[in-house]
Coordinates of C-alpha atoms and ligand atoms in Angstrom, one line a residue:
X1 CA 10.4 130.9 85.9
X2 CA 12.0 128.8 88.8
X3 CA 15.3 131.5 88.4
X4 CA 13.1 134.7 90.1
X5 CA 13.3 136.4 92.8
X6 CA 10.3 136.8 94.9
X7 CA 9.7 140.4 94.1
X8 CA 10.2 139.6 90.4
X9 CA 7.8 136.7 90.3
X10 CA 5.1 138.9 93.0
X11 CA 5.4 141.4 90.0
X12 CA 4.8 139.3 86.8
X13 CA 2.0 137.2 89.2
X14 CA 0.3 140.8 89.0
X15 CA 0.4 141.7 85.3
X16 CA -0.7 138.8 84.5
X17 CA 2.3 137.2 82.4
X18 CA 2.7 134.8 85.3
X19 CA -0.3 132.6 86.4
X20 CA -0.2 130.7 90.3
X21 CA -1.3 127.7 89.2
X22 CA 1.4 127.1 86.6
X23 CA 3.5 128.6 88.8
X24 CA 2.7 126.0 92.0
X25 CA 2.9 123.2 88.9
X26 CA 6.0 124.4 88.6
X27 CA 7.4 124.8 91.5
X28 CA 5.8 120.9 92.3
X29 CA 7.7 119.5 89.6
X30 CA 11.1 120.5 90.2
X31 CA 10.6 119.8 94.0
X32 CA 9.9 116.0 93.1
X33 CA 12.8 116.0 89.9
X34 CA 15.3 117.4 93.1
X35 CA 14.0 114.9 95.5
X36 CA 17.5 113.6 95.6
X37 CA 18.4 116.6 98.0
X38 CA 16.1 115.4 100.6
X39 CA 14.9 118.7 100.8
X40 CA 11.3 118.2 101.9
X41 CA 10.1 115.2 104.3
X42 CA 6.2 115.8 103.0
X43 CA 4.8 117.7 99.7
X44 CA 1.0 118.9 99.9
X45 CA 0.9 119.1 96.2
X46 CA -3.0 118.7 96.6
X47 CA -3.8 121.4 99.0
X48 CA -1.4 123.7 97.3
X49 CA -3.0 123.0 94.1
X50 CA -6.2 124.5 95.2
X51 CA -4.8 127.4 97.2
X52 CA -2.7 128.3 93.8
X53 CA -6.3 128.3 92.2
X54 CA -7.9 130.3 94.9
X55 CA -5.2 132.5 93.8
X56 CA -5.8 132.5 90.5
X57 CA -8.7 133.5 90.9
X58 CA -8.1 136.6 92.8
X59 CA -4.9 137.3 90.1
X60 CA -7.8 137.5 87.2
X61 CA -10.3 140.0 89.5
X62 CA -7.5 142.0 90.0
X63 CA -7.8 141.7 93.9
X64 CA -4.9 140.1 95.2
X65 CA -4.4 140.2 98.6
X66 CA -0.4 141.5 99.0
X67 CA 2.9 140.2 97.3
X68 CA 2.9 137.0 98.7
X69 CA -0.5 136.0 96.7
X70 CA 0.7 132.9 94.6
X71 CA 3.9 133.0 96.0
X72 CA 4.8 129.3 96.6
X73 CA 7.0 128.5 100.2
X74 CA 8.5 126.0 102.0
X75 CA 7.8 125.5 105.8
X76 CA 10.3 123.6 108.5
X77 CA 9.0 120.5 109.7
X78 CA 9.2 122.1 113.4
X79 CA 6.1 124.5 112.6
X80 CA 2.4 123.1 113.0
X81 CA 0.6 122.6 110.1
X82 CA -3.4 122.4 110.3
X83 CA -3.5 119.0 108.8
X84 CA -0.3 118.4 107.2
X85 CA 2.0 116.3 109.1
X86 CA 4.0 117.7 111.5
X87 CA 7.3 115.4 112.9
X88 CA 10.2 117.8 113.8
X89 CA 12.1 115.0 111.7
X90 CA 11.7 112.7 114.7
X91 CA 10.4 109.4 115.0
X92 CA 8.3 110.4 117.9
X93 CA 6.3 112.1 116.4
X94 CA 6.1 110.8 113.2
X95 CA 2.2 110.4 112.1
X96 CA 1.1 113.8 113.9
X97 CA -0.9 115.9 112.1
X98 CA -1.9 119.2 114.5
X99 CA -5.5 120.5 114.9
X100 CA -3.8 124.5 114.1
X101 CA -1.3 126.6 112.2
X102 CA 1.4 128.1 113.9
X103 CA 0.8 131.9 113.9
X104 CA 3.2 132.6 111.2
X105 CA 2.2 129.8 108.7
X106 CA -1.3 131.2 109.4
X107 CA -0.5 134.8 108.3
X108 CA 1.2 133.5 105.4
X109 CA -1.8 131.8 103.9
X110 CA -4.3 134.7 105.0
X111 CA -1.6 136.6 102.2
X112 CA -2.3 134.1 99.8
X113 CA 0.8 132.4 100.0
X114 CA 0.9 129.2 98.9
X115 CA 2.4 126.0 101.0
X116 CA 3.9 123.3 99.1
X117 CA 5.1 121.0 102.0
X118 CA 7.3 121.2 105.1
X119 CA 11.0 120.3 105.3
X120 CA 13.6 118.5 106.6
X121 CA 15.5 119.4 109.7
X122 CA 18.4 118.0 112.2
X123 CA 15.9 116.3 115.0
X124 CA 14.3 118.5 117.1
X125 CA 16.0 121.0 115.5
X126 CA 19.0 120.0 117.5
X127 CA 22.5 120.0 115.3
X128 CA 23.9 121.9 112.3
X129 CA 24.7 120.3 109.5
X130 CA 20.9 118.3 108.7
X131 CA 22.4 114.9 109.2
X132 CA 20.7 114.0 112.5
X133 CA 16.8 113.6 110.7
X134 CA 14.7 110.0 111.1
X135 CA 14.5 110.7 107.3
X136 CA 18.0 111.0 106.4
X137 CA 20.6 113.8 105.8
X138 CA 19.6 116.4 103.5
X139 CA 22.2 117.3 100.8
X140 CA 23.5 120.6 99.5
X141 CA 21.9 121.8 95.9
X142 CA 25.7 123.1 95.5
X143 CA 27.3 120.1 95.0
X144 CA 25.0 119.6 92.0
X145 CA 26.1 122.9 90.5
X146 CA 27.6 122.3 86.6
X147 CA 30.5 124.2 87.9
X148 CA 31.2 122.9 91.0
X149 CA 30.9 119.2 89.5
X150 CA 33.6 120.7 86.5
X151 CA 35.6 122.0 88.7
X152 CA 35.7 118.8 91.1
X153 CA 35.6 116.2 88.1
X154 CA 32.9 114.9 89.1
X155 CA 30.2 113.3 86.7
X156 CA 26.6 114.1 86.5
X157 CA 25.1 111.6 88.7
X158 CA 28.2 110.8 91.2
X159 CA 26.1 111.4 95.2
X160 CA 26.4 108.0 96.0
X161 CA 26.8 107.1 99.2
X162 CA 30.5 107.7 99.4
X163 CA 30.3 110.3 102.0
X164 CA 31.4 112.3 99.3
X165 CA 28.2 114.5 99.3
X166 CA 28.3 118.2 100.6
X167 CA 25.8 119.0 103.3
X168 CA 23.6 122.0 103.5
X169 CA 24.1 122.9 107.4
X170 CA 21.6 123.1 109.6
X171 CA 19.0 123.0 111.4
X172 CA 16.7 124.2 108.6
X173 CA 18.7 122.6 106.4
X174 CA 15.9 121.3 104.3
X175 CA 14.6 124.8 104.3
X176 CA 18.0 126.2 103.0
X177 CA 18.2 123.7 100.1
X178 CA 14.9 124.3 99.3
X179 CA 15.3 128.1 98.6
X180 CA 18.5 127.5 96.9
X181 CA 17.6 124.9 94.3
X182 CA 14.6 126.9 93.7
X183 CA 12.2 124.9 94.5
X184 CA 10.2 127.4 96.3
X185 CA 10.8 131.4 96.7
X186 CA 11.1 131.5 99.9
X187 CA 10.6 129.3 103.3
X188 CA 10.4 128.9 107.0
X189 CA 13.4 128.1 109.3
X190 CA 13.9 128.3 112.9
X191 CA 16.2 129.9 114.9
X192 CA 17.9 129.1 118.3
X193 CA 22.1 129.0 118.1
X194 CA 22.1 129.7 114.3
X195 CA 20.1 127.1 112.6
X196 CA 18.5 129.4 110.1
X197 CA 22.5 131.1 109.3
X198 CA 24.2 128.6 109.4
X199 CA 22.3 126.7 106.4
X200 CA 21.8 129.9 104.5
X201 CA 25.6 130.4 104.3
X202 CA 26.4 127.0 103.6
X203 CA 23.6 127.1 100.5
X204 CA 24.1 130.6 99.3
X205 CA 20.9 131.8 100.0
X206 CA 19.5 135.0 102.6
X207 CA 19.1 133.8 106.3
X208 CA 17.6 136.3 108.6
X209 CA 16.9 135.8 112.1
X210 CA 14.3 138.6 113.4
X211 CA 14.9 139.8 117.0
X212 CA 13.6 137.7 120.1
X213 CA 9.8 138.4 120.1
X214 CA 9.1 139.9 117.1
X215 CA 8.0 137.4 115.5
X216 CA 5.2 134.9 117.0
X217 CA 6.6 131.6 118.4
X218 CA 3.2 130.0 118.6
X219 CA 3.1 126.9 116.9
X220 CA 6.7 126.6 116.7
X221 CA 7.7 123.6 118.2
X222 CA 10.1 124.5 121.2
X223 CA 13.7 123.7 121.4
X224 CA 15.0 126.7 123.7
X225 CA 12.0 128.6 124.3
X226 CA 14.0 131.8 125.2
X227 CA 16.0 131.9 122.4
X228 CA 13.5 130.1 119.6
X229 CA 12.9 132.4 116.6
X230 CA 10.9 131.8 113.5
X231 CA 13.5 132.9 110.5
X232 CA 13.6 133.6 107.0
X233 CA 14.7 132.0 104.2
X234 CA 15.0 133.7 100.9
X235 CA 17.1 134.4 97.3
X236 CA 17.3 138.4 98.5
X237 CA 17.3 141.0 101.1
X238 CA 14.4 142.7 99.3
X239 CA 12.7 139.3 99.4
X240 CA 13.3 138.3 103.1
X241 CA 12.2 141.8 104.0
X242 CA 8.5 141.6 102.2
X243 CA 8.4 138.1 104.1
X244 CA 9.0 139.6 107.4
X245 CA 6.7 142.5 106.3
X246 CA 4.2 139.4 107.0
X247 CA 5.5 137.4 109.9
X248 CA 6.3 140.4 112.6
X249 CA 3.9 142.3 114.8
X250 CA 2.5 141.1 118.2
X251 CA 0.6 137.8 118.6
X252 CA -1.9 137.2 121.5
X253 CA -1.0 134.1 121.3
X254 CA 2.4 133.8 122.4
X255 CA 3.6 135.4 125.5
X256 CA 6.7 136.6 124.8
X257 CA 5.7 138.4 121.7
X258 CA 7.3 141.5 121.7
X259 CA 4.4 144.7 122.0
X260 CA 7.1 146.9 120.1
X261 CA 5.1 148.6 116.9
X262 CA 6.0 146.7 114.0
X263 CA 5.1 148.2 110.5
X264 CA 6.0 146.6 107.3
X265 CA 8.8 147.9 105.3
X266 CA 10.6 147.6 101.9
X267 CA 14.3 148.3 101.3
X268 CA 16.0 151.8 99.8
X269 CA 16.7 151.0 96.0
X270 CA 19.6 152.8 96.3
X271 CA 21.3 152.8 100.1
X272 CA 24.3 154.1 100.7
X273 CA 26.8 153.2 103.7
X274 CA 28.5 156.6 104.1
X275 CA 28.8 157.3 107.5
X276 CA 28.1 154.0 108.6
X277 CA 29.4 152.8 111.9
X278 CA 30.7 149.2 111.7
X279 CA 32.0 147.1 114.4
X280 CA 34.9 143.9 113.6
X281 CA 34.2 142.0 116.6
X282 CA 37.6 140.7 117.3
X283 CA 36.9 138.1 119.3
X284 CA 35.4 136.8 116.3
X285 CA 38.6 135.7 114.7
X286 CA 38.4 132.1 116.1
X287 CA 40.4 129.2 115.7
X288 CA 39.3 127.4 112.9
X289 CA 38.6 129.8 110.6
X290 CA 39.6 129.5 107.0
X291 CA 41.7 131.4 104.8
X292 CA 38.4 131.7 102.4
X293 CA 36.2 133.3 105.2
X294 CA 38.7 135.1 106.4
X295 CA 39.2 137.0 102.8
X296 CA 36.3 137.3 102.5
X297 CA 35.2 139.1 105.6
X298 CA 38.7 141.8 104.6
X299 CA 36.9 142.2 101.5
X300 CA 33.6 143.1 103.0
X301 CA 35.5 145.3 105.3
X302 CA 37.4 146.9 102.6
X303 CA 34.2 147.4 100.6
X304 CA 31.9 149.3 103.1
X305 CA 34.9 151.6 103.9
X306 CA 35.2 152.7 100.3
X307 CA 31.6 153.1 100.4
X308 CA 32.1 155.2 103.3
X309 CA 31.8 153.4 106.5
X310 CA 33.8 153.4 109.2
X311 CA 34.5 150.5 109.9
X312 CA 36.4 149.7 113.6
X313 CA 37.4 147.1 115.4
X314 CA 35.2 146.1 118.8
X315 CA 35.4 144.0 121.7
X316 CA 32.8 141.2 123.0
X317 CA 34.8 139.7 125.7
X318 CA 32.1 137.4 126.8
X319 CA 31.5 136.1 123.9
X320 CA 33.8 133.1 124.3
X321 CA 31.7 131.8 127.1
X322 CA 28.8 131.8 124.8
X323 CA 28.8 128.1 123.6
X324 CA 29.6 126.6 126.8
X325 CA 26.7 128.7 128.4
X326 CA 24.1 127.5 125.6
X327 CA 25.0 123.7 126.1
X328 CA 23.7 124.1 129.9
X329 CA 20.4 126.6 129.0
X330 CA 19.5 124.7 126.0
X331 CA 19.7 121.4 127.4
X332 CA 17.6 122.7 130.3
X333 CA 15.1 123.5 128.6
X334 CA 15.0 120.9 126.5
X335 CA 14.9 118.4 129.6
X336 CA 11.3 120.4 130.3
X337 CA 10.5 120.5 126.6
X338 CA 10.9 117.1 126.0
X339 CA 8.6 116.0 129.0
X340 CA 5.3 116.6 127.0
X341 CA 6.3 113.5 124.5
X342 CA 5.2 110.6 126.9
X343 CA 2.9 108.9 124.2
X344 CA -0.4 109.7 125.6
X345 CA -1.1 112.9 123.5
X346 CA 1.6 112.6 120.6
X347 CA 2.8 111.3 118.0
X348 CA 4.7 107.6 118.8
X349 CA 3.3 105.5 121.4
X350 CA 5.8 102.1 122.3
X351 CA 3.7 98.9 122.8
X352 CA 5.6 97.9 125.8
X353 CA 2.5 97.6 128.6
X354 CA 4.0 96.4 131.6
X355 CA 3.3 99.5 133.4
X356 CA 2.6 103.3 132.8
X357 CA 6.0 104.1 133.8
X358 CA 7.5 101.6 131.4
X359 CA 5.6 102.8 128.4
X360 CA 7.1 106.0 128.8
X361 CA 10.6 104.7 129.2
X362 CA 10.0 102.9 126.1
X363 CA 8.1 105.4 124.1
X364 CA 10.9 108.2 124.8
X365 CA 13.6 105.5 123.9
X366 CA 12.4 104.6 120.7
X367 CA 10.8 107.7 120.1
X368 CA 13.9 110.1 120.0
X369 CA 17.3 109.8 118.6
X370 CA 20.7 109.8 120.8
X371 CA 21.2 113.2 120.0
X372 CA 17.6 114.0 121.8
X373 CA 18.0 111.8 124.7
X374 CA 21.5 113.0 125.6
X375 CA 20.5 116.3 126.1
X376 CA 17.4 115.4 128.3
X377 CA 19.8 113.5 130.3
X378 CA 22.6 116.3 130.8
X379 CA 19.5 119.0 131.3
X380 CA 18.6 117.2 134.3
X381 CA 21.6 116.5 135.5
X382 CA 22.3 120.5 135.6
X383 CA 18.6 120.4 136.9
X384 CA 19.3 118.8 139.9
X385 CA 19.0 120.4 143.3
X386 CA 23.1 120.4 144.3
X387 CA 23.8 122.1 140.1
X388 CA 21.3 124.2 139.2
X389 CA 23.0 127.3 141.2
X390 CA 26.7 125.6 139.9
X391 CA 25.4 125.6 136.2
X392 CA 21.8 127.0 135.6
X393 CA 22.1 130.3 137.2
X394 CA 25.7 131.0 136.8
X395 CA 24.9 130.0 132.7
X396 CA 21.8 132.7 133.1
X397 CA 24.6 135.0 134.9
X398 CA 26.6 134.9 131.6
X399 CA 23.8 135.5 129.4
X400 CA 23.3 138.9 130.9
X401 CA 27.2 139.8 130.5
X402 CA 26.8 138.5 127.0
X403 CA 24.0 140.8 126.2
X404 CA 25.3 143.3 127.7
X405 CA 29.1 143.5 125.4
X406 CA 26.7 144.0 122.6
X407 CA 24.5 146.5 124.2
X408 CA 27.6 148.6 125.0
X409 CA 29.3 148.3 121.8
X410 CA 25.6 149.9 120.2
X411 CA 25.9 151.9 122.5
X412 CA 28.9 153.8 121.7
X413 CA 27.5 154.5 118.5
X414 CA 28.1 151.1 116.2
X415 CA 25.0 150.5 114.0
X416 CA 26.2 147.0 112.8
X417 CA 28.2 144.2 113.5
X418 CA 30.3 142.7 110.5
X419 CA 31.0 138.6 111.2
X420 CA 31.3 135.3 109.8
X421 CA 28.7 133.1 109.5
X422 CA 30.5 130.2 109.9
X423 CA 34.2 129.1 109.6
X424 CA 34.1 127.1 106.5
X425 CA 32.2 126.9 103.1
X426 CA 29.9 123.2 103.2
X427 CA 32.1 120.4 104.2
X428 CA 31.5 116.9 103.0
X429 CA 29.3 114.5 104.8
X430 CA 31.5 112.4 105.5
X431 CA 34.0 115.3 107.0
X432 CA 30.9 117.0 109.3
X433 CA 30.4 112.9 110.9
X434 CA 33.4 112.9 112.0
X435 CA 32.6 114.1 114.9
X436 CA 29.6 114.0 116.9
X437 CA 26.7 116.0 117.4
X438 CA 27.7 117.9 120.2
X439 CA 31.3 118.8 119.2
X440 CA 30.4 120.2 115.9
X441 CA 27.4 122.5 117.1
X442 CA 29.9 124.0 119.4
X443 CA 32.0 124.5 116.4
X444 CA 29.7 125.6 114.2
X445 CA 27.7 127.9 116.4
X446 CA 30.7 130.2 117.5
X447 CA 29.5 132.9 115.5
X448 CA 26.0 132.6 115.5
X449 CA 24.8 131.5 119.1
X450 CA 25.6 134.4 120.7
X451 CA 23.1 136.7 118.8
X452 CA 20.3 134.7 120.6
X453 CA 21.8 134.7 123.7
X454 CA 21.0 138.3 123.1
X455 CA 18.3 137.7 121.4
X456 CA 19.5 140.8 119.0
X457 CA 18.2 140.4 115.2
X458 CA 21.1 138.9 112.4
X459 CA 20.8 138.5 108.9
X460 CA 23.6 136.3 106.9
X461 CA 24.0 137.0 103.3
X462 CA 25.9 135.2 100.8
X463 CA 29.2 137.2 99.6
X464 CA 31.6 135.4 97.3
X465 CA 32.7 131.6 96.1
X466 CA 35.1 129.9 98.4
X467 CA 38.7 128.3 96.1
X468 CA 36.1 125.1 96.0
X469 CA 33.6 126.6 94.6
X470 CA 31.1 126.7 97.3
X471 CA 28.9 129.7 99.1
X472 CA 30.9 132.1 101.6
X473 CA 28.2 134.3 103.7
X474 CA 28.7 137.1 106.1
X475 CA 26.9 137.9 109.0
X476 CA 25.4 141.6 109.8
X477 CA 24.5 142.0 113.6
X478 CA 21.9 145.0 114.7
X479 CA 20.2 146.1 117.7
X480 CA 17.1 144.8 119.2
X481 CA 14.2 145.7 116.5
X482 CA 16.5 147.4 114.1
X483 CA 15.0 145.0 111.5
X484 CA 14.7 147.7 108.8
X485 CA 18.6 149.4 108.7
X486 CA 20.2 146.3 109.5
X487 CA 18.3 144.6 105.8
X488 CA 19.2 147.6 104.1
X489 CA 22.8 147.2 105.3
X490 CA 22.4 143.8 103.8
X491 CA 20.9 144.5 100.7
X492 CA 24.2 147.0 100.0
X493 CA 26.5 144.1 101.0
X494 CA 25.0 141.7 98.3
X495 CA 24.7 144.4 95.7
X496 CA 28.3 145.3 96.3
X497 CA 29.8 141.4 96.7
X498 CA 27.4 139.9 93.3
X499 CA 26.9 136.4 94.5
X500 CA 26.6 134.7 91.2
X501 CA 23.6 132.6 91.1
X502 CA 23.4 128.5 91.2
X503 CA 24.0 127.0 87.6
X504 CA 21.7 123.8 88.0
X505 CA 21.5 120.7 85.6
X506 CA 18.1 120.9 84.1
X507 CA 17.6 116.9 85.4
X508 CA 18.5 115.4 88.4
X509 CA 16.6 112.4 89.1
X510 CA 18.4 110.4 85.2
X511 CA 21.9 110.7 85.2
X512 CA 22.6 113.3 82.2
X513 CA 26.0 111.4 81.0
X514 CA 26.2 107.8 80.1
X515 CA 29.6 107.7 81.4
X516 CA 30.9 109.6 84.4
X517 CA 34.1 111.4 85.0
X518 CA 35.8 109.3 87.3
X519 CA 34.2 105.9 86.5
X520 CA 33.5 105.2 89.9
X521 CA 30.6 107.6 91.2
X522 CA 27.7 106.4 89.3
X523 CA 24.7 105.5 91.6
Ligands
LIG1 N1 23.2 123.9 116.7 C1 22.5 124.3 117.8 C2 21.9 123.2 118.5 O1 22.2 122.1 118.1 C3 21.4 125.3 117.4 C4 20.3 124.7 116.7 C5 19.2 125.7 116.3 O2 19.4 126.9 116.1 N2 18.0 125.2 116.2 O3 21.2 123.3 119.4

């Protein structure tokens, strides 16, 4: 049951040999027997209960209300919940519960979808790997796999807490594992330098990023509000499309929604590429990259051309600058951002009383992480009257150049972008650590962050096993609002690579073996 797609389960939910509530049960079930993953920070297994009945209900009148009715999802912990807990996995704001849904949870429950709990995230939403979280790292379904665990020797309980562990990549990482240990069929992520890509590829699952105002922000709990996007999270194309058939379209409510018409749309059964015109990106082959990503991004190339693409190589010289640019905007805005948690409205408030000013000090200090504060810090600092020309503007100077390489490379006729997702397949925890927060988003964000500098739309889609057994994804790169040919691009990619699906044990929380492998792993 757990093993369908969206559209297969939307399907049997209609004639009947699927019911919601057994479904949510479901669903419920293996979420708390895969608890291990630290996939989900809160479960609403009440309130989803009664929506799956609701449901139900409809299901046996023959009136549901779309393909989402019954469908059970996963939300990031970054999107407001109408009384479900809402803590952007920090401790500030642990304990909040917000008075509203965020525009796109909303339209997801007005379709009948049903909400099992919210997920885990890198703080704030700031990292890449899901290892920055007041609740703890969240791990990748993947290394779980019978095959991976075969081909590694490892036994069937060995995640201590060797470091051993693969992560799932972040920021939605929770998300991400959530879809790709099928707990859920599909779920929320967020958006802002890659954070709902970067996961995706690194849990073999569909990550689409909609363009920049397409889909509501409201309720969305800001990181980089000009670059902030709600994204999708899903086992398919097809399924991330009907998902976005949901989300996009223009919300009074946020003021930098996009007034672009936005019309649902499902995906051609049977696409073709001929004719195609696909850009390689050179700048694109960065340091780093592996031998794994690099094969299979050839093989990608080598596939759409027999299909009948032309596939050529472009230029984005700005590109480079892209990181470097985001570390001064983001920070920025988070410095303004951040103000708004000064424990009089939210979430943590620090008993320290000495003074007003010292309750805030103290509130924000024990309230955030290191990651958190070090970024408020440096966004002042490029704030300040004698740097804001020296960094601010010139970074917003960039942007515009950055923008503009892709806008003349669609313009000369390309109709996607073939990239990387990221350089490697999941590294181990204990690998990512090594370095610190800041250092690896500029590593892992190379080929993502520039898309929302842009604020074009990108969808990342799972493409072949790396030598270790682990998800490879690739990245397709469209023009503003070209939602519907850059998914059906996308849907032809994972047709043509068949990304074999994740062979889970059928128990995770009692070890399945009495003895393990290696002897040593057992936790
Ligand atoms: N890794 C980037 C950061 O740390 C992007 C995160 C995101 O997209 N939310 O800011």
């Amino acid at each position: 049951m757990l093993g369908l797609t969206l559209k297969q389960a939307s399907a049997a939910l209609r004639d009947g040999s699927l019911s919601p509530v057994e479904l949510c049960r479901r669903c419920l079930a293996w979420a708390d027997e895969t608890r291990r993953l630290n996939a989900y920070i809160i479960l609403a297994p009440e309130r989803a209960m009664s929506q799956a009945i609701e449901s139900e209900r409809r299901h046996r009148l023959g009136q549901p209300l779309g393909p989402l009715d019954g469908i059970p999802f996963a939300v990031k912990d970054n999107f407001s919940t109408k009384g479900i807990e809402t803590t952007c996995a920090s401790r500030m704001l642990q304990g909040y519960v917000p008075p509203f849904n965020a525009t796109v949870v909303q339209r997801l429950l007005d379709q009948g979808a049903v909400l099992l709990g919210k997920t885990n995230l890198d703080e704030f939403g700031m990292g890449s790997g899901s290892t920055d979280s007041v609740f703890g790292p969240v791990r990748n379904p993947w290394g779980y796999s019978r095959s991976y665990r075969e081909r590694h020797h490892l036994g069937d309980s060995g995640d201590g807490d060797d470091g051993e562990w693969l992560i799932t990549g972040g920021s939605s990482g929770g998300s991400a594992a959530a879809v790709a240990a099928r707990t859920c069929f599909f779920a929320l992520g967020s958006d802002t330098g890659g954070s709902t890509r970067n996961p995706a590829s690194r849990c073999g699952v569909v990550g689409l990023k909609p363009t920049y105002g397409l889909v509501s922000r409201h309720g969305l709990i800001p990181l980089v509000n000009s670059m902030d996007v709600p994204g999708v999270l899903a086992s398919s194309t097809d399924d991330a499309a009907t998902v976005l058939g949901v989300l996009g379209g223009v919300d009074p409510l946020d003021s930098t929604s996009a007034r672009e018409a936005f019309r649902p749309f499902s995906l051609p059964h049977e696409g073709g590429v001929s004719g195609l015109h696909v850009g390689i990106p050179e700048e694109y082959h960065a340091p780093g990259l592996s031998a794994d990503v690099l094969a299979a991004w050839s093989r990608a190339a080598e596939l759409l051309e027999a299909g009948g693409a032309r596939v050529e190589r472009v230029s984005l010289p700005h590109t480079q600058h892209s990181i470097v640019c985001y570390h001064v905007l983001c920070t920025a805005e988070v410095a303004s951002n951040m103000a708004r948690f000064d424990g009089l409205q939210y979430g943590h408030r620090s008993t320290v009383d000495e003074s007003t000013e010292a309750m805030y000090a103290a509130t924000r200090h024990e309230g955030f992480n290191d990651v958190v504060r070090g970024r408020i810090l440096a966004g002042n600092y490029f704030l300040l009257k004698q740097n804001y020309e020296r960094y601010f503007v010139k970074a917003q100077r960039v942007r515009r150049l950055i923008a503009r390489d892709f806008e003349a490379v669609f313009a000369s006729g390309v109709r996607v972008l073939l990239t990387p997702t990221t350089l490697s397949d999941a590294p181990t925890h204990r690998d990512f650590c090594s370095e610190d927060n800041r250092t690896r988003s500029a590593q892992e964000d190379v080929f993502t962050q520039p898309v929302n500098m842009a604020g074009l739309p990108a969808v990342s889609v799972p493409v072949a096993l790396s030598t270790r057994g682990l998800p490879l994804s690739l990245q397709l790169i469209g023009p503003a609002f070209s939602e519907r040919e850059l998914l059906s691009v996308a849907k032809w990619l994972e047709a043509a690579s068949n990304f074999p699906s994740i062979d889970l044990p059928e128990s995770f929380s009692t070890p399945v073996a009495t003895a393990d492998a290696r002897g040593s792993k057992s936790t």
